[in-house]
mmCIF file of C-alpha atoms in Angstrom:
data_model
loop_
_atom_site.group_PDB
_atom_site.id
_atom_site.type_symbol
_atom_site.label_atom_id
_atom_site.label_comp_id
_atom_site.label_asym_id
_atom_site.label_seq_id
_atom_site.Cartn_x
_atom_site.Cartn_y
_atom_site.Cartn_z
ATOM 1 C CA UNK Q 10 10.518 -15.807 -42.957
ATOM 2 C CA UNK Q 11 14.052 -14.698 -43.672
ATOM 3 C CA UNK Q 12 16.922 -15.488 -41.342
ATOM 4 C CA UNK Q 13 17.327 -11.825 -40.394
ATOM 5 C CA UNK Q 14 13.638 -11.407 -39.580
ATOM 6 C CA UNK Q 15 13.743 -14.599 -37.521
ATOM 7 C CA UNK Q 16 16.759 -13.323 -35.552
ATOM 8 C CA UNK Q 17 15.068 -9.986 -34.868
ATOM 9 C CA UNK Q 18 11.935 -11.793 -33.693
ATOM 10 C CA UNK Q 19 13.974 -14.155 -31.518
ATOM 11 C CA UNK Q 20 15.913 -11.254 -29.958
ATOM 12 C CA UNK Q 21 12.714 -9.317 -29.266
ATOM 13 C CA UNK Q 22 11.111 -12.365 -27.676
ATOM 14 C CA UNK Q 23 14.237 -13.045 -25.601
ATOM 15 C CA UNK Q 24 14.370 -9.452 -24.390
ATOM 16 C CA UNK Q 25 10.691 -9.594 -23.478
ATOM 17 C CA UNK Q 26 11.196 -12.789 -21.469
ATOM 18 C CA UNK Q 27 14.191 -11.323 -19.649
ATOM 19 C CA UNK Q 28 12.256 -8.193 -18.783
ATOM 20 C CA UNK Q 29 9.366 -10.196 -17.371
ATOM 21 C CA UNK Q 30 11.758 -12.303 -15.294
ATOM 22 C CA UNK Q 31 13.445 -9.185 -13.963
ATOM 23 C CA UNK Q 32 10.271 -7.783 -12.437
ATOM 24 C CA UNK Q 33 9.709 -8.461 -8.774
ATOM 25 C CA UNK Q 34 6.689 -10.575 -7.875
ATOM 26 C CA UNK Q 35 3.940 -9.096 -5.686
ATOM 27 C CA UNK Q 36 4.713 -11.747 -3.051
ATOM 28 C CA UNK Q 37 8.367 -10.727 -2.962
ATOM 29 C CA UNK Q 38 7.452 -7.045 -2.681
ATOM 30 C CA UNK Q 39 4.981 -7.810 0.109
ATOM 31 C CA UNK Q 40 7.569 -9.909 1.975
ATOM 32 C CA UNK Q 41 10.084 -7.069 1.689
ATOM 33 C CA UNK Q 42 7.512 -4.552 2.913
ATOM 34 C CA UNK Q 43 6.665 -6.722 5.918
ATOM 35 C CA UNK Q 44 10.366 -7.046 6.702
ATOM 36 C CA UNK Q 45 10.815 -3.281 6.421
ATOM 37 C CA UNK Q 46 7.841 -2.803 8.754
ATOM 38 C CA UNK Q 47 9.789 -4.778 11.347
ATOM 39 C CA UNK Q 48 8.395 -8.313 11.205
ATOM 40 C CA UNK Q 49 10.799 -11.237 11.485
ATOM 41 C CA UNK Q 50 11.973 -12.841 8.218
ATOM 42 C CA UNK Q 51 10.125 -16.093 9.003
ATOM 43 C CA UNK Q 52 6.872 -14.301 9.815
ATOM 44 C CA UNK Q 53 7.142 -11.945 6.821
ATOM 45 C CA UNK Q 54 7.715 -14.808 4.377
ATOM 46 C CA UNK Q 55 4.882 -16.899 5.768
ATOM 47 C CA UNK Q 56 2.416 -14.023 5.855
ATOM 48 C CA UNK Q 57 3.288 -12.782 2.358
ATOM 49 C CA UNK Q 58 2.655 -16.237 0.935
ATOM 50 C CA UNK Q 59 -0.798 -16.375 2.562
ATOM 51 C CA UNK Q 60 -1.817 -12.786 1.814
ATOM 52 C CA UNK Q 61 -0.701 -12.034 -1.717
ATOM 53 C CA UNK Q 62 -3.534 -13.840 -3.530
ATOM 54 C CA UNK Q 63 -6.233 -12.564 -1.182
ATOM 55 C CA UNK Q 64 -5.652 -8.812 -1.527
ATOM 56 C CA UNK Q 65 -5.974 -6.513 -4.516
ATOM 57 C CA UNK Q 66 -3.010 -4.577 -5.855
ATOM 58 C CA UNK Q 67 -4.488 -1.392 -4.362
ATOM 59 C CA UNK Q 68 -4.707 -3.045 -0.939
ATOM 60 C CA UNK Q 69 -1.138 -4.318 -1.250
ATOM 61 C CA UNK Q 70 -0.011 -0.772 -2.037
ATOM 62 C CA UNK Q 71 -1.810 0.511 1.064
ATOM 63 C CA UNK Q 72 0.092 -2.048 3.123
ATOM 64 C CA UNK Q 73 3.347 -0.710 1.670
ATOM 65 C CA UNK Q 74 2.744 2.510 3.551
ATOM 66 C CA UNK Q 75 3.397 0.577 6.767
ATOM 67 C CA UNK Q 76 6.994 -0.094 5.727
ATOM 68 C CA UNK Q 77 7.933 3.350 7.056
ATOM 69 C CA UNK Q 78 6.962 2.243 10.579
ATOM 70 C CA UNK Q 79 10.288 0.591 11.284
ATOM 71 C CA UNK Q 80 12.146 3.847 10.914
ATOM 72 C CA UNK Q 81 10.375 5.080 14.013
ATOM 73 C CA UNK Q 82 10.713 1.751 15.871
ATOM 74 C CA UNK Q 83 14.151 0.190 15.989
ATOM 75 C CA UNK Q 84 14.264 -3.594 16.158
ATOM 76 C CA UNK Q 85 11.569 -6.101 15.360
ATOM 77 C CA UNK Q 86 7.950 -5.117 15.678
ATOM 78 C CA UNK Q 87 5.569 -7.446 17.460
ATOM 79 C CA UNK Q 88 2.757 -8.913 15.406
ATOM 80 C CA UNK Q 89 0.100 -7.378 17.641
ATOM 81 C CA UNK Q 90 1.649 -3.908 17.211
ATOM 82 C CA UNK Q 91 1.778 -4.469 13.444
ATOM 83 C CA UNK Q 92 -1.898 -5.526 13.390
ATOM 84 C CA UNK Q 93 -2.752 -2.395 15.365
ATOM 85 C CA UNK Q 94 -1.159 -0.332 12.574
ATOM 86 C CA UNK Q 95 -2.928 -2.377 9.881
ATOM 87 C CA UNK Q 96 -6.258 -1.725 11.580
ATOM 88 C CA UNK Q 97 -5.527 2.025 11.349
ATOM 89 C CA UNK Q 98 -5.704 1.688 7.546
ATOM 90 C CA UNK Q 99 -9.473 1.314 8.071
ATOM 91 C CA UNK Q 100 -9.893 -1.451 5.489
ATOM 92 C CA UNK Q 101 -11.661 -4.438 7.076
ATOM 93 C CA UNK Q 102 -10.555 -6.833 4.353
ATOM 94 C CA UNK Q 103 -6.878 -5.946 4.737
ATOM 95 C CA UNK Q 104 -7.172 -6.388 8.502
ATOM 96 C CA UNK Q 105 -9.000 -9.720 8.186
ATOM 97 C CA UNK Q 106 -6.539 -11.192 5.674
ATOM 98 C CA UNK Q 107 -3.512 -9.902 7.603
ATOM 99 C CA UNK Q 108 -4.727 -11.132 10.981
ATOM 100 C CA UNK Q 109 -5.629 -14.586 9.590
ATOM 101 C CA UNK Q 110 -2.169 -14.828 8.033
ATOM 102 C CA UNK Q 111 -0.528 -13.760 11.298
ATOM 103 C CA UNK Q 112 -2.488 -16.343 13.297
ATOM 104 C CA UNK Q 113 -1.740 -19.089 10.775
ATOM 105 C CA UNK Q 114 1.954 -18.256 10.719
ATOM 106 C CA UNK Q 115 2.293 -17.988 14.499
ATOM 107 C CA UNK Q 116 2.039 -21.754 14.888
#
């Protein structure tokens, strides 16, 4: 391999690694969505950690739709009110995972 080819390969690999580091993790996106929905930072972080590996990407995207709730409710949202909204998504698995995370993080 020539020195120029090696440099090009090294630059391409470096750029690829930087791009993958720059993407936001699903857990971070979920935590941000829970915060935007009105949950407290402590509760959002705890719940995101417990939920992210138990839901599919499609289910996580459905949860993102709840982030718009805070715009209609100023201040923090109670967990029971949030679970009420999650139940309205009509996905039993999302509700089960979310409610278990909320119960586990409440203590």
